[in-house]
């Protein structure tokens, strides 16, 4: 009997262990980086090798994608233990878990001066041969922004296609929208099959974001565009004659790295010239970052990659997409606003912004209530779903505060509770920055100071009242641009010597094409349908730069991605026409290179930059050596074996970048940066000048004068000497300029004491 009980106990123990093992053996998606050159001779093709190596650790695992261009390797579903076993195999460089990325969510051509300078840009075939690949939520092909009128045949270099799927056929493409693909294997592996009643399993855009970014980059000219009459005028992309290829990688549940890599892999093969990615996922080491790795492969093929900096500002070190081979774009404002005024019962008036268009409020003042006093919830002031008491809100205007939930969602909550309108007040997190929304009920957004004054009135007045007056569209707003408070900021948390963001471009209240599958707020309860929408984010600034890069590419087809970025950076401006420095919306004070990078983009000046800082793939490999990356880590990024020269001293300060990130490791240190300039204009002599806001840093440039023949390259060295204590905050800023008396080649300088 004792033996039976013992056997039964052992059986139960084994069963429990088995259940525990199965329960713990949860599968997730991994991206497997492989050293293709190490394929054993027994295999005829690398795909066979991948399959065999995968089967040796898992009988059931299947490959989601194999990658040939963006990386060498594949993606698959594995347990943690299987991933560990696979990574130990010969020829496997790394097995990295799937990363989820998020989207970073007119008057612009006029504001940038493109209307006056169309004669500067090529109208020949070269401007119609440039192809911009947009990785996003897909495309709404019926948008007038993708009209093909006036465009010739699809460029002969194009190797892509128009994929079919839910509500999308090959006939949805044309000579403007020349390609459309979708990538969902990684998304479905993580979250299950796509529900086609909620989103199209095709390149069709059910979100609006992808249509907005694609039309911003290269939308055709559309007259009479507006959102409910706001921002009325002609909408046009930056490169109106460039072609668009849409790669849908973002879905309701996010954008997954296995799908993003597959899209980059395909876009390289399709022969795009520019890649635009308004998405990000924090920052991790370059050899672990799928966007950085895929972008390296694109750069090697001569493709400029433009990415959004992120919307995590104004917090310091909040940037995404900081690899030096990526052009990282922050956001600024336009000179256009949509005022909607708040008039209190005590006679005080405050300026806000709104894109509301619908039934007007009565002319007489209405009862006004603070959401925190119309709720039993501790966070009632935020107007979250189900927190407002209808008996305290019905027939009144409600003051809600920003935070946690979407701005437009708060208005929907007020409306559902019977409220007639909303005043949305900023808190300290947003300061005085105002972002306009197409609210579902009469509503306006006000800054933090105005919000505090309105709350003071609400708390002191027995019967408070308010009126909201909508004033439409106003242009000529000054100062403009200012750096958007939400725009992510430096310093670069991965490599402080690489100053990021690279530059800023318009990203606040941008009018562009939209999907008719969704309302302008994106809320399920929003039944309105529009052809154009006004939204904000570094998601909007990124495609501005993508389109401008395409314009420069069409004017200078032989320029590398680094040369194009250099032209955009060294011609960017950091001051207004009155000489005052660019402002930061978050502080109301002058912005710094950690906020605006090289400055605000100036496309007309970028066409003739005079000198450029060029870079080759080998320069970036030397940069990775300077970071002390292992051979395997470098191979994960570069897809080939590259050994750093043991006899050579590598320095990140030698990367030929158009800006300077100076890092002092002590208060009395010397740091040298070397640079190489290429003359892309006529023969000329350029003289250097340096300014710095720190008296404890001495800066010298040798030589101080560079005389160039056409196409000539010349190097110089900048020596930074710290002779005293670091300033308060540990950072200082400066600027280096080379000028021949006509052209100014400017570079921002950030100085950090560790």
XYZ file of C-alpha atoms in Angstrom:
754
model
C 0.000 0.000 0.000
C 2.872 2.332 0.918
C 4.543 1.645 -2.447
C 1.289 2.392 -4.350
C 0.877 5.659 -2.463
C 4.522 6.520 -3.264
C 4.022 5.750 -6.972
C 0.796 7.764 -7.023
C 2.560 10.704 -5.338
C 5.368 10.575 -7.925
C 2.828 10.460 -10.750
C 1.061 13.534 -9.340
C 4.428 15.322 -8.953
C 5.402 14.600 -12.579
C 1.951 15.728 -13.740
C 2.272 18.977 -11.763
C 5.772 19.567 -13.134
C 4.523 18.896 -16.684
C 1.586 21.315 -16.243
C 3.897 23.918 -14.732
C 6.337 23.511 -17.642
C 3.547 23.815 -20.228
C 2.088 26.806 -18.430
C 5.496 28.515 -18.295
C 6.319 27.642 -21.895
C 4.433 30.612 -23.336
C 5.418 31.350 -26.905
C 6.202 34.820 -28.153
C 7.600 36.240 -31.382
C 11.362 36.509 -31.794
C 13.489 37.991 -34.563
C 16.463 35.761 -35.345
C 19.591 37.494 -36.712
C 21.842 35.133 -38.645
C 25.389 35.376 -40.005
C 24.476 34.318 -43.534
C 28.136 33.787 -44.486
C 28.391 31.001 -41.888
C 25.851 28.728 -43.597
C 27.143 25.124 -43.513
C 28.094 23.688 -46.941
C 25.514 20.911 -46.535
C 22.725 23.423 -47.331
C 21.991 24.714 -50.840
C 19.987 27.739 -49.696
C 19.908 29.830 -46.519
C 16.126 29.227 -46.146
C 16.861 25.482 -45.745
C 19.468 26.270 -43.102
C 17.034 28.534 -41.215
C 14.321 25.823 -41.283
C 16.711 23.096 -40.113
C 18.156 25.186 -37.285
C 14.650 26.194 -36.155
C 13.416 22.586 -36.202
C 16.334 21.521 -34.015
C 14.896 23.575 -31.125
C 11.165 23.359 -31.874
C 9.161 20.795 -33.813
C 6.120 23.074 -34.075
C 7.654 26.514 -34.764
C 7.159 28.031 -38.205
C 8.795 31.042 -39.801
C 6.565 34.128 -40.016
C 8.927 35.993 -42.355
C 12.365 35.426 -43.806
C 14.419 38.596 -44.309
C 17.034 39.120 -47.016
C 17.571 42.889 -47.203
C 16.729 44.692 -43.948
C 18.466 41.944 -41.933
C 19.623 38.405 -42.582
C 17.363 36.068 -40.676
C 13.741 35.332 -39.891
C 10.965 35.777 -37.325
C 9.208 32.951 -35.516
C 7.250 32.006 -32.351
C 9.314 30.380 -29.589
C 9.333 29.743 -25.863
C 12.006 31.515 -23.828
C 13.950 28.251 -23.488
C 13.777 27.543 -27.252
C 15.010 31.074 -27.977
C 17.949 30.542 -25.602
C 18.869 27.239 -27.293
C 18.607 28.782 -30.758
C 20.833 31.739 -29.810
C 23.541 29.289 -28.697
C 23.773 27.766 -32.195
C 26.670 28.524 -34.551
C 25.828 31.242 -37.068
C 23.017 32.730 -34.945
C 23.995 36.280 -33.939
C 21.022 37.219 -31.799
C 17.459 36.132 -30.990
C 15.559 39.276 -30.002
C 11.986 39.452 -28.701
C 9.352 41.269 -30.767
C 9.029 44.999 -30.017
C 5.753 46.889 -30.222
C 6.024 50.365 -31.759
C 3.429 53.159 -31.551
C 2.408 55.861 -34.017
C 3.633 59.348 -33.108
C 0.467 61.188 -33.485
C -2.632 73.786 -46.146
C -0.637 76.346 -44.952
C 2.597 74.421 -44.646
C 3.948 74.820 -48.230
C 3.219 78.557 -47.978
C 4.864 78.777 -44.540
C 7.966 76.986 -45.870
C 8.197 79.241 -48.924
C 7.546 76.462 -51.435
C 4.841 78.497 -53.187
C 7.350 81.196 -54.225
C 10.102 78.844 -55.225
C 8.512 76.225 -57.449
C 10.849 77.333 -60.247
C 13.832 76.203 -58.125
C 12.638 72.602 -58.107
C 12.860 70.355 -61.167
C 9.668 69.956 -63.201
C 11.310 67.419 -65.468
C 11.033 63.651 -65.163
C 13.540 63.618 -62.280
C 10.951 65.069 -59.857
C 8.396 62.420 -60.822
C 10.883 59.565 -60.586
C 11.391 59.877 -56.823
C 9.453 57.286 -54.783
C 8.562 57.781 -51.108
C 7.762 54.649 -49.120
C 5.488 55.336 -46.136
C 5.325 52.756 -43.315
C 2.101 53.481 -41.461
C -1.581 52.455 -41.167
C -2.051 52.074 -44.926
C -3.755 54.407 -47.374
C -7.235 55.615 -48.434
C -6.681 55.448 -52.205
C -9.829 57.424 -53.116
C -8.445 60.580 -51.456
C -7.968 63.425 -53.953
C -4.440 63.743 -52.561
C -3.564 60.634 -54.595
C -4.906 61.954 -57.914
C -2.573 60.954 -60.771
C -3.444 63.818 -63.158
C -0.375 65.217 -64.896
C 1.950 62.372 -63.938
C 3.694 60.269 -66.554
C 4.233 56.503 -66.505
C 5.316 54.749 -63.313
C 9.144 54.998 -63.039
C 10.899 52.070 -64.713
C 12.980 51.569 -61.540
C 9.867 50.598 -59.548
C 9.777 46.906 -58.632
C 6.796 46.963 -56.248
C 3.146 46.038 -56.598
C -0.362 46.730 -55.365
C -1.536 43.900 -53.092
C -5.171 42.898 -52.862
C -7.152 42.247 -49.690
C -10.208 43.455 -47.788
C -11.794 46.339 -49.741
C -8.623 46.804 -51.795
C -7.657 45.693 -55.313
C -4.794 46.402 -57.699
C -7.007 48.959 -59.462
C -6.827 51.159 -56.318
C -3.267 52.057 -57.292
C -2.431 54.548 -60.046
C 0.454 56.648 -61.334
C 0.557 58.571 -58.018
C -0.055 55.759 -55.516
C 2.161 53.287 -57.350
C 2.361 50.600 -54.680
C 0.519 49.353 -51.608
C 1.349 46.379 -49.396
C 0.318 45.121 -45.954
C 2.251 43.175 -43.303
C 0.270 41.465 -40.544
C 1.914 38.105 -39.779
C 3.679 39.431 -36.678
C 0.554 41.260 -35.502
C -1.648 38.172 -35.941
C 0.927 35.919 -34.261
C 0.838 38.138 -31.173
C -2.850 39.110 -31.028
C -4.733 36.558 -33.113
C -6.421 36.804 -36.532
C -7.463 40.221 -37.799
C -11.175 40.905 -37.371
C -12.071 42.176 -40.844
C -15.296 43.703 -39.487
C -13.096 46.142 -37.523
C -10.065 46.651 -39.785
C -9.190 45.819 -43.371
C -6.715 42.994 -43.921
C -5.274 44.929 -46.844
C -3.403 48.176 -47.488
C -6.649 50.137 -46.874
C -6.353 52.730 -44.102
C -9.137 52.470 -41.500
C -7.310 54.795 -39.079
C -6.507 57.951 -41.099
C -2.924 58.352 -39.835
C -1.280 56.691 -42.861
C -3.321 58.700 -45.376
C -2.408 61.895 -43.501
C 1.350 61.175 -43.470
C 1.464 59.978 -47.106
C -0.433 63.031 -48.384
C 1.761 65.354 -46.274
C 4.895 63.917 -47.873
C 3.759 63.830 -51.492
C 0.044 64.559 -51.853
C -1.171 66.017 -55.161
C -2.472 69.602 -55.244
C -6.109 69.775 -54.037
C -7.922 73.114 -54.172
C -10.697 73.991 -51.734
C -9.424 71.643 -49.021
C -10.453 72.202 -45.395
C -11.769 70.529 -42.253
C -15.312 71.828 -41.713
C -14.192 75.112 -43.299
C -11.126 75.434 -41.033
C -7.734 75.951 -42.767
C -9.537 76.559 -46.064
C -7.221 76.634 -49.079
C -5.073 74.467 -51.308
C -3.708 71.279 -49.734
C -0.519 69.872 -51.216
C 2.251 67.594 -50.123
C 5.875 68.670 -49.946
C 6.835 66.806 -53.145
C 3.649 66.991 -55.206
C 5.155 65.163 -58.176
C 6.832 62.345 -56.254
C 5.255 58.857 -56.216
C 3.919 57.158 -53.080
C 4.238 53.527 -51.980
C 2.215 52.625 -48.880
C 3.353 49.837 -46.540
C 0.737 49.050 -43.892
C 2.501 47.885 -40.725
C 0.330 49.468 -38.022
C -2.963 47.999 -36.850
C -5.489 48.587 -34.054
C -3.181 46.740 -31.639
C 0.018 48.576 -32.636
C 2.964 48.160 -35.009
C 5.159 45.084 -34.477
C 8.858 44.935 -35.287
C 8.635 41.687 -37.295
C 6.129 43.381 -39.639
C 8.116 46.647 -39.788
C 11.280 44.733 -40.738
C 9.379 42.806 -43.413
C 8.107 46.089 -44.876
C 11.581 47.677 -44.898
C 12.936 44.455 -46.432
C 10.348 44.720 -49.218
C 10.666 48.493 -49.707
C 14.404 48.112 -50.337
C 13.644 45.488 -52.998
C 10.837 47.650 -54.434
C 13.377 50.461 -55.016
C 11.967 53.334 -52.962
C 14.199 56.448 -52.640
C 12.931 57.757 -49.291
C 11.421 55.873 -46.330
C 9.081 57.759 -43.994
C 8.289 56.225 -40.603
C 6.143 58.158 -38.134
C 6.462 55.548 -35.388
C 8.735 54.665 -32.503
C 9.217 52.485 -29.468
C 11.528 54.181 -26.982
C 15.234 53.703 -27.514
C 17.367 50.590 -27.180
C 20.901 49.793 -28.350
C 21.228 50.052 -32.134
C 21.846 46.294 -32.499
C 18.557 45.574 -30.663
C 16.427 48.192 -32.452
C 14.599 46.825 -35.498
C 13.914 50.270 -36.985
C 17.602 51.221 -36.616
C 18.797 47.913 -38.118
C 16.376 48.021 -41.063
C 17.226 51.680 -41.652
C 20.952 50.848 -41.845
C 20.259 48.455 -44.728
C 18.096 51.096 -46.446
C 20.820 53.734 -46.013
C 23.366 51.393 -47.622
C 21.096 51.231 -50.675
C 20.998 55.040 -50.911
C 17.550 55.397 -49.285
C 17.085 58.344 -46.909
C 15.169 57.280 -43.783
C 13.142 59.959 -41.993
C 11.598 59.159 -38.583
C 9.568 61.031 -35.992
C 11.420 62.026 -32.807
C 8.470 61.075 -30.586
C 5.761 62.905 -28.619
C 7.214 62.456 -25.130
C 8.349 66.086 -24.704
C 9.127 68.280 -22.965
C 10.841 65.646 -20.783
C 14.612 65.512 -21.412
C 16.126 62.420 -23.086
C 12.703 61.397 -24.424
C 13.713 60.752 -28.052
C 13.002 57.756 -30.275
C 14.863 56.832 -33.474
C 18.276 58.283 -32.566
C 20.558 56.163 -34.802
C 22.926 58.495 -36.704
C 21.907 57.013 -40.070
C 18.265 58.043 -39.401
C 17.028 61.626 -39.881
C 15.209 62.368 -36.597
C 12.488 65.019 -36.855
C 10.934 67.082 -34.048
C 7.837 69.289 -34.355
C 7.168 73.016 -34.516
C 4.088 75.177 -35.008
C 2.798 77.023 -38.073
C 1.724 80.675 -38.223
C -1.915 79.564 -38.226
C -4.381 79.207 -35.366
C -8.027 78.354 -34.722
C -9.113 80.664 -31.888
C -12.148 79.967 -29.702
C -12.614 82.375 -26.797
C -13.868 81.668 -23.274
C -15.862 84.556 -21.729
C -16.617 84.205 -18.025
C -19.563 85.735 -16.186
C -17.184 88.077 -14.315
C -16.053 89.714 -17.585
C -12.718 87.905 -17.932
C -11.857 86.520 -21.396
C -9.366 83.788 -22.335
C -8.094 82.643 -25.714
C -8.344 78.955 -26.610
C -8.380 76.835 -29.776
C -10.973 74.573 -31.395
C -11.962 72.896 -34.657
C -15.579 72.383 -33.593
C -18.141 72.873 -36.358
C -21.761 72.084 -35.583
C -24.809 73.409 -33.818
C -23.972 76.729 -32.209
C -24.384 77.428 -28.508
C -26.966 80.021 -27.430
C -25.737 83.644 -27.474
C -26.519 83.993 -23.782
C -24.077 82.725 -21.115
C -24.634 79.158 -19.896
C -24.222 77.566 -16.438
C -20.623 76.438 -15.873
C -19.416 73.560 -13.659
C -16.022 72.082 -12.694
C -15.934 68.370 -13.598
C -14.306 67.538 -10.248
C -17.447 68.879 -8.533
C -19.784 66.936 -10.842
C -18.398 63.495 -10.092
C -18.038 60.980 -7.286
C -14.723 59.731 -8.737
C -11.385 60.878 -7.278
C -10.229 61.743 -10.821
C -13.541 63.307 -11.850
C -11.690 66.430 -13.044
C -10.310 64.350 -15.973
C -13.783 63.566 -17.409
C -13.034 59.865 -17.808
C -15.673 57.439 -19.100
C -18.564 57.018 -16.666
C -17.274 59.507 -14.070
C -19.645 62.479 -14.590
C -23.027 62.729 -12.820
C -25.716 63.646 -15.406
C -27.821 65.513 -12.813
C -24.890 67.891 -12.159
C -23.804 68.251 -15.816
C -27.017 68.382 -17.895
C -27.554 71.689 -19.670
C -24.162 73.066 -18.553
C -20.684 73.738 -19.901
C -18.099 71.570 -18.108
C -14.464 72.413 -17.282
C -12.369 69.237 -17.785
C -8.618 68.897 -17.280
C -6.153 67.226 -19.623
C -4.521 63.923 -18.783
C -4.808 60.114 -19.127
C -7.648 59.965 -21.704
C -7.792 61.480 -25.202
C -8.802 65.153 -25.416
C -11.748 64.435 -27.741
C -12.833 61.487 -25.570
C -13.420 63.877 -22.659
C -15.843 65.877 -24.815
C -17.703 62.680 -25.736
C -18.043 61.896 -21.997
C -19.462 65.379 -21.295
C -21.905 65.039 -24.201
C -23.059 61.578 -23.042
C -23.777 62.993 -19.566
C -25.982 65.720 -21.067
C -23.458 68.556 -21.023
C -23.812 71.267 -23.683
C -20.133 72.097 -24.075
C -16.613 71.765 -22.652
C -13.678 73.951 -21.717
C -10.540 71.760 -21.670
C -7.761 73.114 -19.451
C -4.083 72.247 -19.695
C -2.203 71.179 -16.576
C 1.507 71.631 -15.792
C 2.333 68.688 -18.093
C 1.218 70.682 -21.167
C 1.726 74.268 -20.026
C 0.559 76.852 -22.544
C 0.654 74.665 -25.658
C -2.721 74.494 -27.401
C -3.633 71.699 -29.803
C -6.869 72.090 -31.771
C -9.381 69.227 -32.068
C -12.579 68.604 -34.050
C -14.624 68.094 -30.876
C -17.977 66.298 -30.903
C -19.626 69.127 -28.952
C -18.902 72.868 -28.645
C -15.515 72.916 -26.888
C -12.280 74.859 -26.657
C -8.828 74.116 -25.203
C -7.069 76.670 -22.979
C -3.588 76.886 -21.442
C -2.577 76.138 -17.855
C -2.601 79.772 -16.657
C -6.055 80.410 -18.133
C -7.238 77.095 -16.673
C -6.081 78.130 -13.187
C -7.909 81.477 -13.523
C -11.100 79.751 -14.722
C -10.964 77.294 -11.791
C -10.500 80.187 -9.363
C -13.682 81.763 -10.792
C -15.611 78.465 -10.596
C -14.585 77.911 -6.962
C -15.478 81.461 -5.852
C -18.682 82.176 -7.803
C -22.029 80.842 -6.543
C -23.633 80.743 -10.018
C -20.807 80.698 -12.574
C -21.573 81.195 -16.285
C -19.548 81.044 -19.497
C -19.733 81.677 -23.246
C -17.574 80.067 -25.972
C -17.061 82.047 -29.206
C -15.569 80.268 -32.249
C -13.516 82.558 -34.500
C -12.515 80.240 -37.386
C -9.017 80.375 -38.924
C -6.411 83.082 -38.245
C -3.046 83.284 -40.036
C 0.052 85.396 -39.459
C 0.357 84.246 -35.814
C 3.694 85.306 -34.290
C 6.085 84.124 -33.089
C 6.162 81.113 -35.375
C 7.452 78.528 -35.470
C 7.823 77.604 -31.814
C 8.967 74.141 -30.719
C 5.927 72.023 -29.806
C 5.824 71.127 -26.100
C 5.050 67.488 -26.994
C 8.069 67.186 -29.319
C 10.594 64.751 -27.761
C 13.843 66.261 -26.532
C 17.532 65.498 -26.304
C 20.044 64.713 -25.080
C 20.455 61.458 -26.981
C 20.259 58.780 -24.267
C 22.252 56.262 -26.343
C 25.127 58.361 -27.706
C 25.323 61.897 -26.327
C 27.986 62.846 -28.898
C 25.313 62.493 -31.629
C 23.083 65.524 -31.114
C 19.408 64.707 -31.686
C 16.795 65.603 -32.875
C 18.356 66.566 -36.204
C 15.862 69.351 -36.959
C 12.224 70.368 -36.573
C 9.444 70.775 -39.156
C 5.738 71.693 -38.999
C 3.866 69.257 -36.756
C 1.047 71.169 -35.027
C -2.481 71.457 -36.481
C -1.516 70.072 -39.914
C -4.189 69.710 -42.608
C -3.832 66.620 -44.836
C -5.822 63.756 -46.371
C -7.916 61.408 -44.200
C -9.658 58.045 -44.329
C -13.442 57.969 -44.755
C -13.591 54.813 -42.631
C -13.308 56.898 -39.468
C -14.348 60.300 -38.103
C -11.867 63.148 -37.544
C -11.587 62.336 -33.817
C -11.038 58.610 -34.415
C -13.702 57.821 -31.798
C -16.242 55.055 -32.490
C -19.093 57.458 -31.629
C -17.902 59.981 -34.241
C -20.079 59.390 -37.319
C -18.773 62.414 -39.228
C -16.745 61.703 -42.368
C -14.153 64.075 -43.851
C -11.675 64.093 -46.739
C -9.120 66.179 -44.820
C -8.263 66.334 -41.136
C -6.158 68.580 -38.899
C -3.967 66.676 -36.425
C -0.693 67.170 -34.550
C 2.411 65.181 -33.616
C 5.977 64.481 -34.696
C 4.126 61.975 -36.921
C 3.170 65.044 -38.980
C 6.629 66.688 -39.008
C 8.401 63.511 -40.172
C 6.649 63.296 -43.597
C 7.321 67.011 -44.194
C 11.042 66.174 -44.100
C 10.508 62.952 -46.110
C 8.866 64.988 -48.884
C 11.505 67.728 -48.762
C 14.233 65.062 -48.959
C 12.489 63.752 -52.101
C 12.574 67.271 -53.598
C 16.310 67.559 -52.913
C 16.864 64.034 -54.278
C 15.116 65.039 -57.506
C 17.336 68.123 -57.814
C 20.511 66.223 -56.836
C 19.988 62.528 -57.715
C 23.645 61.725 -57.011
C 23.551 62.896 -53.376
C 23.733 60.304 -50.591
C 21.163 60.205 -47.751
C 23.790 61.821 -45.478
C 24.398 64.658 -47.954
C 20.646 65.343 -48.228
C 20.234 65.368 -44.443
C 23.288 67.620 -44.117
C 21.775 70.087 -46.593
C 18.528 70.180 -44.587
C 20.369 70.601 -41.278
C 23.074 73.164 -42.133
C 20.542 75.500 -43.791
C 17.916 75.236 -41.009
C 17.200 78.454 -39.114
C 17.384 79.036 -35.342
C 16.125 82.648 -35.190
C 13.107 84.628 -36.374
C 13.390 87.368 -38.983
C 13.622 89.924 -36.143
C 16.788 88.206 -34.854
C 15.171 86.699 -31.742
C 15.923 83.016 -31.029
C 13.310 80.322 -31.740
C 11.035 79.785 -28.749
C 10.019 76.655 -26.859
C 6.260 76.349 -26.346
C 6.852 74.408 -23.121
C 8.767 77.211 -21.374
C 8.050 80.379 -23.359
C 11.844 80.853 -23.426
C 14.381 80.374 -26.259
C 14.687 76.737 -27.361
C 18.020 74.890 -27.425
C 19.570 72.335 -29.790
C 18.165 69.620 -27.479
C 14.718 70.927 -28.510
C 15.160 71.986 -32.151
C 18.362 70.233 -33.249
C 19.928 72.186 -36.109
C 16.810 74.382 -36.284
C 13.642 74.639 -38.371
C 13.810 73.253 -41.887
C 14.214 75.755 -44.774
C 13.720 73.776 -48.009
C 14.608 76.584 -50.404
C 17.996 77.169 -48.737
C 18.594 73.394 -48.554
C 18.708 73.173 -52.353
C 21.994 75.114 -52.363
C 23.759 74.321 -49.086
C 27.252 75.194 -50.397
C 29.013 72.511 -48.342
C 27.821 69.149 -47.017
C 28.957 66.649 -44.387
C 28.840 63.332 -46.239
C 28.954 59.840 -44.741
C 29.454 56.313 -46.101
C 28.332 52.987 -44.600
C 31.981 52.396 -43.603
C 31.944 55.610 -41.555
C 28.987 54.266 -39.582
C 30.794 50.938 -39.064
C 33.740 52.858 -37.580
C 31.226 54.628 -35.329
C 29.991 51.215 -34.095
C 33.632 50.240 -33.427
C 33.985 53.439 -31.374
C 31.043 52.238 -29.269
C 33.030 49.044 -28.567
C 30.408 46.840 -30.211
C 31.377 43.193 -30.552
C 31.809 41.628 -33.970
C 28.438 39.898 -33.560
C 26.674 43.118 -32.565
C 28.109 44.938 -35.575
C 27.077 42.057 -37.833
C 23.505 42.265 -36.439
C 23.360 45.884 -37.647
C 25.416 45.621 -40.855
C 24.475 42.108 -42.059
C 28.116 41.326 -42.815
C 31.265 40.465 -40.960
C 33.286 43.541 -40.052
C 36.294 43.459 -37.760
C 37.373 46.630 -36.016
C 41.096 47.307 -36.544
C 42.819 46.548 -33.220
C 45.645 48.943 -34.126
C 43.296 51.874 -34.772
C 41.782 54.289 -32.240
C 38.107 54.842 -33.025
C 36.234 57.859 -31.695
C 32.543 58.791 -31.899
C 33.715 62.407 -32.242
C 35.155 61.535 -35.670
C 31.757 60.646 -37.179
C 31.237 63.246 -39.914
C 27.940 64.508 -38.469
C 26.546 67.990 -39.249
C 26.228 68.785 -35.523
C 28.440 68.514 -32.435
C 27.610 66.722 -29.193
C 30.496 67.599 -26.874
C 30.818 65.531 -23.691
C 33.286 66.523 -20.945
C 34.060 63.801 -18.437
C 35.682 66.296 -16.050
C 35.621 70.062 -15.479
C 39.086 70.468 -17.045
C 38.942 68.324 -20.144
C 39.797 68.692 -23.825
C 37.597 67.162 -26.543
C 38.402 67.143 -30.277
C 35.955 66.627 -33.144
C 37.153 66.144 -36.725
C 34.952 66.826 -39.751
C 35.190 66.614 -43.550
C 33.335 69.103 -45.761
C 32.465 68.497 -49.423
C 31.897 71.464 -51.705
C 28.685 70.994 -53.731
C 28.642 74.550 -55.072
C 31.066 76.663 -57.132
C 34.671 77.261 -56.025
C 34.673 79.407 -52.885
C 36.507 80.257 -49.693
C 34.694 79.687 -46.384
C 35.580 81.181 -42.999
C 34.634 79.652 -39.622
C 33.050 81.432 -36.645
C 31.955 79.947 -33.311
C 29.597 81.203 -30.615
C 29.014 79.616 -27.190
C 26.862 80.567 -24.215
C 29.413 79.209 -21.715
C 32.434 81.369 -20.741
C 34.121 78.286 -19.257
C 34.495 76.624 -22.671
C 37.106 77.716 -25.187
C 36.482 76.626 -28.808
C 39.089 76.710 -31.581
C 38.723 75.690 -35.239
C 41.769 74.653 -37.302
C 42.080 75.713 -40.066
C 39.822 78.755 -39.774
C 39.610 79.256 -43.528
C 38.901 76.531 -46.118
C 39.268 77.269 -49.843
C 37.453 74.831 -52.120
C 37.496 73.990 -55.794
C 34.291 72.489 -57.231
C 33.646 69.056 -55.674
C 36.690 69.302 -53.384
C 36.749 67.807 -49.869
C 38.579 69.422 -46.930
C 38.837 68.495 -43.256
C 39.040 70.573 -40.089
C 39.267 69.981 -36.343
C 37.334 71.671 -33.543
C 38.927 71.640 -30.084
C 36.694 72.240 -27.063
C 38.519 73.055 -23.799
C 36.685 73.184 -20.472
C 38.419 75.517 -18.046
C 35.948 75.722 -15.195
C 32.934 74.324 -13.429
C 29.906 73.175 -15.406
C 27.052 75.670 -15.635
C 23.831 75.061 -13.706
C 22.000 72.156 -15.341
C 25.231 70.663 -16.692
C 24.655 71.783 -20.304
C 25.722 74.636 -22.549
C 25.067 75.353 -26.215
C 26.774 76.995 -29.156
C 26.948 77.203 -32.918
C 29.650 76.794 -35.568
C 29.171 78.519 -38.927
C 31.152 78.435 -42.150
C 30.352 81.214 -44.608
C 31.626 82.540 -47.919
C 29.687 85.788 -47.438
C 26.569 84.437 -49.161
C 25.950 80.879 -47.994
C 25.958 79.969 -44.298
C 26.708 76.352 -43.314
C 25.558 76.106 -39.693
C 26.025 73.398 -37.061
C 24.526 73.309 -33.560
C 26.743 72.478 -30.572
C 25.620 70.908 -27.307
C 28.090 70.737 -24.417
C 27.508 68.347 -21.522
C 29.508 67.857 -18.333
C 29.124 64.369 -16.865
